[in-house]
Amino acid sequence: MLMKDSAVNEQIKYDVAIIGGGILGCFAARNLMRWNVSAVLIEAEDDVCKGITRANSAIVYTGYDNKPGSLKAALTVQSNRDFAKLCEELDVPFSRCGSLLVAFDSEAETVLQKKYHNGIRNGVNGLKLLSGAEVLELEPMLSANVRVGLYAPDTGTVNPWQLGIAACENAMANGCDVWCNETVSNIVRSENGYWITTSNKKVHAKAIINCAGLSADQVQNLLYPAEVSLDFDGADYLVMDKAIAKPKHVIFHETAEGKGITAVPCTEGNLLLESTARALTVPFASTLEGIRSVKDTVKAVLPQVDTTKVIRSFGAVRPNLRGRNGENISDFYIGNPAPDFYSLIGVKTPGLTCADALGRSVAEKVAVYLHAEENTAFSPVRKGIAKTDGQIICQCEQITKGEIIEAIKRGATTVDSIKRRVGTGMGRCQGSRCTYAIERLLEEEIHGENVRRAKETI
Ligand SMILES: Cc1cc2nc3c(=O)[nH]c(=O)nc-3n(C[C@H](O)[C@H](O)[C@H](O)COP(=O)(O)OP(=O)(O)OC[C@H]3O[C@@H](n4cnc5c(N)ncnc54)[C@H](O)[C@@H]3O)c2cc1C
């Protein structure tokens, strides 16, 4: 992504630096712009939303899973209610498809009952415990052996990176600077904040919001010893061809051993299948064993799903948050080692659902610390890239040259960043037919723009 950068090589000063441009950093940035502060979002990769935010289950949760009284429960229930409005503001597709948590044995049935009562205590709307026959009426693709189901009509799905990129674009439109390809490697205290060293720059900020995802504990440790630490495990995902028959609802599968597979009918029309947690091997790479195990379990749970029609697989990395003595911390954690330093560490499910709420919470705390006034000019509205007529470049997804050029104008600098803005390469051929043409367009647009700018400055 291109940065809005007016001050390279000068002393760069901001009120707030947000470290990490995953979905949490993007929403922290967007919400900071509700206040009169100057801010920069610093991201190590060449684009935002390439970490955990690009490899997750895309589900907007309702909150029946979370412990009553926890921050997670409160934020999830509220965020689910607010989600349609958020996606409308940011022009991102959202499908409130509902979910069924299904059980095939008596032990798992007990878990469903517990989750139902949890959900009621948390204030989740519309929850229903259903008999096997009622479940099959709602979702005939499930195995006839299903014993009981927990129906949650408010569960939804959203494309996680589209939402994060939309929040980032909205933050930029409201004045936030974004730097990509800049890894924060050092932070030192100054009289009035911090000096932050990145790959190519040194920047001063009065306050820091640390949203560095899988490295968030290490980023805090650059200056303040974090009271928590992260370890990791993985999961495998299969993306299925759009043409196959798929369930209408998100299907969660509870087993006597715990969580089984998850099947998600995505907003793009693909079915996403997720395995149970496994040991982490290569970050973000899938494993053969994991793929086999997902396929075998899907055959038992959703026997009509054609598991041969896989168009892509990927692996996920799950951060597990540990306390000082290695104990598991299940709630959201907001580290605050100094009044001007906030850290979102180890935010896993349902961090996508709660990204706006978490981002708003840290942004407000920092704004209050800085005595910032409200930004009355803030606009929460962002427009997505509209479908246009014209020359088709991606045949599978019917994406035109005009849409690709618009993605480049908005800051995409690689084939991958175009894919994540307009959906090129997301179809059956996975980019084998359009990648070359997109590379040429990138070359023409970016090189052409550089030549034009150079001529203007002569
Ligand atoms: C397997 C899995 C499935 C999930 N499914 C769901 C779901 O269905 N629904 C839901 O609500 N939630 C889900 N979640 C949770 C959700 O995906 C995460 O909470 C969310 O994506 C975390 O975003 P993040 O911004 O913290 O992390 P990231 O997206 O990883 O972003 C952190 C960013 O910081 C950058 N960075 C790191 N170090 C530095 C540095 N030193 N300098 C500059 N930049 C740096 C990284 O490059 C990265 O881009 C899931 C999580 C996992 C792991």
PDB file of N, CA, C and O in Angstrom, residues 288-328:
ATOM      1  N   LEU A 288      -1.029 -31.649   5.233  1.00  0.00           N
ATOM      2  CA  LEU A 288      -1.752 -32.729   4.547  1.00  0.00           C
ATOM      3  C   LEU A 288      -2.683 -33.457   5.530  1.00  0.00           C
ATOM      4  O   LEU A 288      -3.843 -33.742   5.231  1.00  0.00           O
ATOM      5  N   GLU A 289      -2.137 -33.718   6.729  1.00  0.00           N
ATOM      6  CA  GLU A 289      -2.969 -34.413   7.740  1.00  0.00           C
ATOM      7  C   GLU A 289      -4.215 -33.599   8.064  1.00  0.00           C
ATOM      8  O   GLU A 289      -5.313 -34.139   8.189  1.00  0.00           O
ATOM      9  N   GLY A 290      -4.011 -32.278   8.204  1.00  0.00           N
ATOM     10  CA  GLY A 290      -5.142 -31.406   8.546  1.00  0.00           C
ATOM     11  C   GLY A 290      -6.192 -31.427   7.450  1.00  0.00           C
ATOM     12  O   GLY A 290      -7.394 -31.531   7.726  1.00  0.00           O
ATOM     13  N   ILE A 291      -5.737 -31.363   6.207  1.00  0.00           N
ATOM     14  CA  ILE A 291      -6.674 -31.351   5.078  1.00  0.00           C
ATOM     15  C   ILE A 291      -7.469 -32.654   5.061  1.00  0.00           C
ATOM     16  O   ILE A 291      -8.693 -32.668   4.912  1.00  0.00           O
ATOM     17  N   ARG A 292      -6.748 -33.772   5.256  1.00  0.00           N
ATOM     18  CA  ARG A 292      -7.431 -35.082   5.255  1.00  0.00           C
ATOM     19  C   ARG A 292      -8.453 -35.161   6.375  1.00  0.00           C
ATOM     20  O   ARG A 292      -9.571 -35.637   6.187  1.00  0.00           O
ATOM     21  N   SER A 293      -8.047 -34.650   7.541  1.00  0.00           N
ATOM     22  CA  SER A 293      -8.947 -34.761   8.690  1.00  0.00           C
ATOM     23  C   SER A 293     -10.201 -33.893   8.489  1.00  0.00           C
ATOM     24  O   SER A 293     -11.315 -34.303   8.829  1.00  0.00           O
ATOM     25  N   VAL A 294     -10.031 -32.691   7.888  1.00  0.00           N
ATOM     26  CA  VAL A 294     -11.218 -31.860   7.618  1.00  0.00           C
ATOM     27  C   VAL A 294     -12.148 -32.614   6.671  1.00  0.00           C
ATOM     28  O   VAL A 294     -13.352 -32.729   6.915  1.00  0.00           O
ATOM     29  N   LYS A 295     -11.580 -33.153   5.611  1.00  0.00           N
ATOM     30  CA  LYS A 295     -12.421 -33.833   4.606  1.00  0.00           C
ATOM     31  C   LYS A 295     -13.169 -35.009   5.236  1.00  0.00           C
ATOM     32  O   LYS A 295     -14.374 -35.189   5.000  1.00  0.00           O
ATOM     33  N   ASP A 296     -12.462 -35.806   6.054  1.00  0.00           N
ATOM     34  CA  ASP A 296     -13.113 -36.975   6.679  1.00  0.00           C
ATOM     35  C   ASP A 296     -14.248 -36.538   7.592  1.00  0.00           C
ATOM     36  O   ASP A 296     -15.338 -37.116   7.587  1.00  0.00           O
ATOM     37  N   THR A 297     -14.002 -35.483   8.381  1.00  0.00           N
ATOM     38  CA  THR A 297     -15.040 -35.054   9.326  1.00  0.00           C
ATOM     39  C   THR A 297     -16.221 -34.449   8.584  1.00  0.00           C
ATOM     40  O   THR A 297     -17.382 -34.667   8.963  1.00  0.00           O
ATOM     41  N   VAL A 298     -15.926 -33.686   7.518  1.00  0.00           N
ATOM     42  CA  VAL A 298     -17.029 -33.086   6.747  1.00  0.00           C
ATOM     43  C   VAL A 298     -17.917 -34.189   6.165  1.00  0.00           C
ATOM     44  O   VAL A 298     -19.143 -34.070   6.161  1.00  0.00           O
ATOM     45  N   LYS A 299     -17.293 -35.279   5.725  1.00  0.00           N
ATOM     46  CA  LYS A 299     -18.098 -36.385   5.157  1.00  0.00           C
ATOM     47  C   LYS A 299     -19.102 -36.911   6.182  1.00  0.00           C
ATOM     48  O   LYS A 299     -20.217 -37.292   5.836  1.00  0.00           O
ATOM     49  N   ALA A 300     -18.703 -36.911   7.460  1.00  0.00           N
ATOM     50  CA  ALA A 300     -19.607 -37.418   8.499  1.00  0.00           C
ATOM     51  C   ALA A 300     -20.656 -36.377   8.901  1.00  0.00           C
ATOM     52  O   ALA A 300     -21.794 -36.732   9.230  1.00  0.00           O
ATOM     53  N   VAL A 301     -20.297 -35.104   8.870  1.00  0.00           N
ATOM     54  CA  VAL A 301     -21.202 -34.061   9.383  1.00  0.00           C
ATOM     55  C   VAL A 301     -22.087 -33.497   8.268  1.00  0.00           C
ATOM     56  O   VAL A 301     -23.292 -33.285   8.450  1.00  0.00           O
ATOM     57  N   LEU A 302     -21.464 -33.230   7.109  1.00  0.00           N
ATOM     58  CA  LEU A 302     -22.197 -32.636   5.967  1.00  0.00           C
ATOM     59  C   LEU A 302     -21.947 -33.531   4.743  1.00  0.00           C
ATOM     60  O   LEU A 302     -21.200 -33.176   3.827  1.00  0.00           O
ATOM     61  N   PRO A 303     -22.554 -34.732   4.721  1.00  0.00           N
ATOM     62  CA  PRO A 303     -22.167 -35.717   3.709  1.00  0.00           C
ATOM     63  C   PRO A 303     -22.415 -35.276   2.271  1.00  0.00           C
ATOM     64  O   PRO A 303     -21.792 -35.811   1.358  1.00  0.00           O
ATOM     65  N   GLN A 304     -23.301 -34.282   2.081  1.00  0.00           N
ATOM     66  CA  GLN A 304     -23.575 -33.875   0.685  1.00  0.00           C
ATOM     67  C   GLN A 304     -22.571 -32.862   0.148  1.00  0.00           C
ATOM     68  O   GLN A 304     -22.621 -32.502  -1.027  1.00  0.00           O
ATOM     69  N   VAL A 305     -21.668 -32.370   1.003  1.00  0.00           N
ATOM     70  CA  VAL A 305     -20.663 -31.419   0.511  1.00  0.00           C
ATOM     71  C   VAL A 305     -19.605 -32.193  -0.274  1.00  0.00           C
ATOM     72  O   VAL A 305     -19.036 -33.170   0.219  1.00  0.00           O
ATOM     73  N   ASP A 306     -19.344 -31.749  -1.496  1.00  0.00           N
ATOM     74  CA  ASP A 306     -18.359 -32.418  -2.353  1.00  0.00           C
ATOM     75  C   ASP A 306     -16.963 -31.958  -1.952  1.00  0.00           C
ATOM     76  O   ASP A 306     -16.508 -30.868  -2.328  1.00  0.00           O
ATOM     77  N   THR A 307     -16.283 -32.800  -1.183  1.00  0.00           N
ATOM     78  CA  THR A 307     -14.978 -32.383  -0.623  1.00  0.00           C
ATOM     79  C   THR A 307     -13.845 -32.495  -1.644  1.00  0.00           C
ATOM     80  O   THR A 307     -12.695 -32.206  -1.324  1.00  0.00           O
ATOM     81  N   THR A 308     -14.169 -32.912  -2.873  1.00  0.00           N
ATOM     82  CA  THR A 308     -13.096 -32.966  -3.884  1.00  0.00           C
ATOM     83  C   THR A 308     -12.873 -31.604  -4.530  1.00  0.00           C
ATOM     84  O   THR A 308     -11.852 -31.364  -5.157  1.00  0.00           O
ATOM     85  N   LYS A 309     -13.823 -30.686  -4.378  1.00  0.00           N
ATOM     86  CA  LYS A 309     -13.765 -29.414  -5.122  1.00  0.00           C
ATOM     87  C   LYS A 309     -13.079 -28.300  -4.312  1.00  0.00           C
ATOM     88  O   LYS A 309     -13.648 -27.242  -4.069  1.00  0.00           O
ATOM     89  N   VAL A 310     -11.853 -28.597  -3.898  1.00  0.00           N
ATOM     90  CA  VAL A 310     -11.076 -27.599  -3.128  1.00  0.00           C
ATOM     91  C   VAL A 310     -10.347 -26.699  -4.124  1.00  0.00           C
ATOM     92  O   VAL A 310      -9.692 -27.193  -5.031  1.00  0.00           O
ATOM     93  N   ILE A 311     -10.444 -25.375  -3.958  1.00  0.00           N
ATOM     94  CA  ILE A 311      -9.676 -24.498  -4.858  1.00  0.00           C
ATOM     95  C   ILE A 311      -8.446 -23.914  -4.162  1.00  0.00           C
ATOM     96  O   ILE A 311      -7.545 -23.413  -4.812  1.00  0.00           O
ATOM     97  N   ARG A 312      -8.427 -23.976  -2.840  1.00  0.00           N
ATOM     98  CA  ARG A 312      -7.265 -23.427  -2.123  1.00  0.00           C
ATOM     99  C   ARG A 312      -7.252 -23.979  -0.692  1.00  0.00           C
ATOM    100  O   ARG A 312      -8.310 -24.244  -0.131  1.00  0.00           O
ATOM    101  N   SER A 313      -6.066 -24.124  -0.148  1.00  0.00           N
ATOM    102  CA  SER A 313      -5.985 -24.434   1.288  1.00  0.00           C
ATOM    103  C   SER A 313      -4.993 -23.464   1.921  1.00  0.00           C
ATOM    104  O   SER A 313      -4.120 -22.929   1.236  1.00  0.00           O
ATOM    105  N   PHE A 314      -5.172 -23.198   3.188  1.00  0.00           N
ATOM    106  CA  PHE A 314      -4.196 -22.364   3.907  1.00  0.00           C
ATOM    107  C   PHE A 314      -4.204 -22.743   5.380  1.00  0.00           C
ATOM    108  O   PHE A 314      -5.116 -23.433   5.856  1.00  0.00           O
ATOM    109  N   GLY A 315      -3.164 -22.307   6.060  1.00  0.00           N
ATOM    110  CA  GLY A 315      -3.093 -22.569   7.493  1.00  0.00           C
ATOM    111  C   GLY A 315      -3.289 -21.279   8.268  1.00  0.00           C
ATOM    112  O   GLY A 315      -3.091 -20.191   7.729  1.00  0.00           O
ATOM    113  N   ALA A 316      -3.706 -21.406   9.510  1.00  0.00           N
ATOM    114  CA  ALA A 316      -3.878 -20.223  10.364  1.00  0.00           C
ATOM    115  C   ALA A 316      -2.938 -20.340  11.559  1.00  0.00           C
ATOM    116  O   ALA A 316      -2.481 -21.432  11.896  1.00  0.00           O
ATOM    117  N   VAL A 317      -2.648 -19.209  12.162  1.00  0.00           N
ATOM    118  CA  VAL A 317      -1.834 -19.195  13.388  1.00  0.00           C
ATOM    119  C   VAL A 317      -2.691 -18.615  14.507  1.00  0.00           C
ATOM    120  O   VAL A 317      -3.210 -17.505  14.388  1.00  0.00           O
ATOM    121  N   ARG A 318      -2.851 -19.399  15.576  1.00  0.00           N
ATOM    122  CA  ARG A 318      -3.661 -18.931  16.713  1.00  0.00           C
ATOM    123  C   ARG A 318      -2.748 -18.506  17.853  1.00  0.00           C
ATOM    124  O   ARG A 318      -1.969 -19.327  18.349  1.00  0.00           O
ATOM    125  N   PRO A 319      -2.852 -17.266  18.292  1.00  0.00           N
ATOM    126  CA  PRO A 319      -2.069 -16.875  19.471  1.00  0.00           C
ATOM    127  C   PRO A 319      -2.790 -17.304  20.748  1.00  0.00           C
ATOM    128  O   PRO A 319      -3.993 -17.107  20.886  1.00  0.00           O
ATOM    129  N   ASN A 320      -2.062 -17.961  21.636  1.00  0.00           N
ATOM    130  CA  ASN A 320      -2.633 -18.295  22.951  1.00  0.00           C
ATOM    131  C   ASN A 320      -2.018 -17.356  23.968  1.00  0.00           C
ATOM    132  O   ASN A 320      -0.793 -17.264  24.062  1.00  0.00           O
ATOM    133  N   LEU A 321      -2.874 -16.683  24.711  1.00  0.00           N
ATOM    134  CA  LEU A 321      -2.397 -15.664  25.654  1.00  0.00           C
ATOM    135  C   LEU A 321      -2.143 -16.305  27.016  1.00  0.00           C
ATOM    136  O   LEU A 321      -3.014 -16.988  27.561  1.00  0.00           O
ATOM    137  N   ARG A 322      -0.931 -16.101  27.532  1.00  0.00           N
ATOM    138  CA  ARG A 322      -0.559 -16.705  28.824  1.00  0.00           C
ATOM    139  C   ARG A 322      -0.213 -15.624  29.840  1.00  0.00           C
ATOM    140  O   ARG A 322       0.403 -14.611  29.494  1.00  0.00           O
ATOM    141  N   GLY A 323      -0.553 -15.895  31.074  1.00  0.00           N
ATOM    142  CA  GLY A 323      -0.180 -15.000  32.169  1.00  0.00           C
ATOM    143  C   GLY A 323       1.238 -15.289  32.635  1.00  0.00           C
ATOM    144  O   GLY A 323       1.942 -16.110  32.057  1.00  0.00           O
ATOM    145  N   ARG A 324       1.650 -14.608  33.709  1.00  0.00           N
ATOM    146  CA  ARG A 324       3.030 -14.733  34.217  1.00  0.00           C
ATOM    147  C   ARG A 324       3.437 -16.179  34.479  1.00  0.00           C
ATOM    148  O   ARG A 324       4.582 -16.555  34.306  1.00  0.00           O
ATOM    149  N   ASN A 325       2.478 -16.998  34.972  1.00  0.00           N
ATOM    150  CA  ASN A 325       2.821 -18.383  35.315  1.00  0.00           C
ATOM    151  C   ASN A 325       2.399 -19.370  34.228  1.00  0.00           C
ATOM    152  O   ASN A 325       2.198 -20.548  34.492  1.00  0.00           O
ATOM    153  N   GLY A 326       2.217 -18.870  33.036  1.00  0.00           N
ATOM    154  CA  GLY A 326       1.876 -19.751  31.915  1.00  0.00           C
ATOM    155  C   GLY A 326       0.399 -20.092  31.840  1.00  0.00           C
ATOM    156  O   GLY A 326      -0.014 -20.875  30.987  1.00  0.00           O
ATOM    157  N   GLU A 327      -0.403 -19.514  32.765  1.00  0.00           N
ATOM    158  CA  GLU A 327      -1.830 -19.856  32.748  1.00  0.00           C
ATOM    159  C   GLU A 327      -2.527 -19.251  31.536  1.00  0.00           C
ATOM    160  O   GLU A 327      -2.120 -18.189  31.055  1.00  0.00           O
ATOM    161  N   ASN A 328      -3.559 -19.941  31.056  1.00  0.00           N
ATOM    162  CA  ASN A 328      -4.286 -19.466  29.883  1.00  0.00           C
ATOM    163  C   ASN A 328      -5.177 -18.282  30.273  1.00  0.00           C
ATOM    164  O   ASN A 328      -5.867 -18.320  31.282  1.00  0.00           O
TER     165      ASN A 328
END
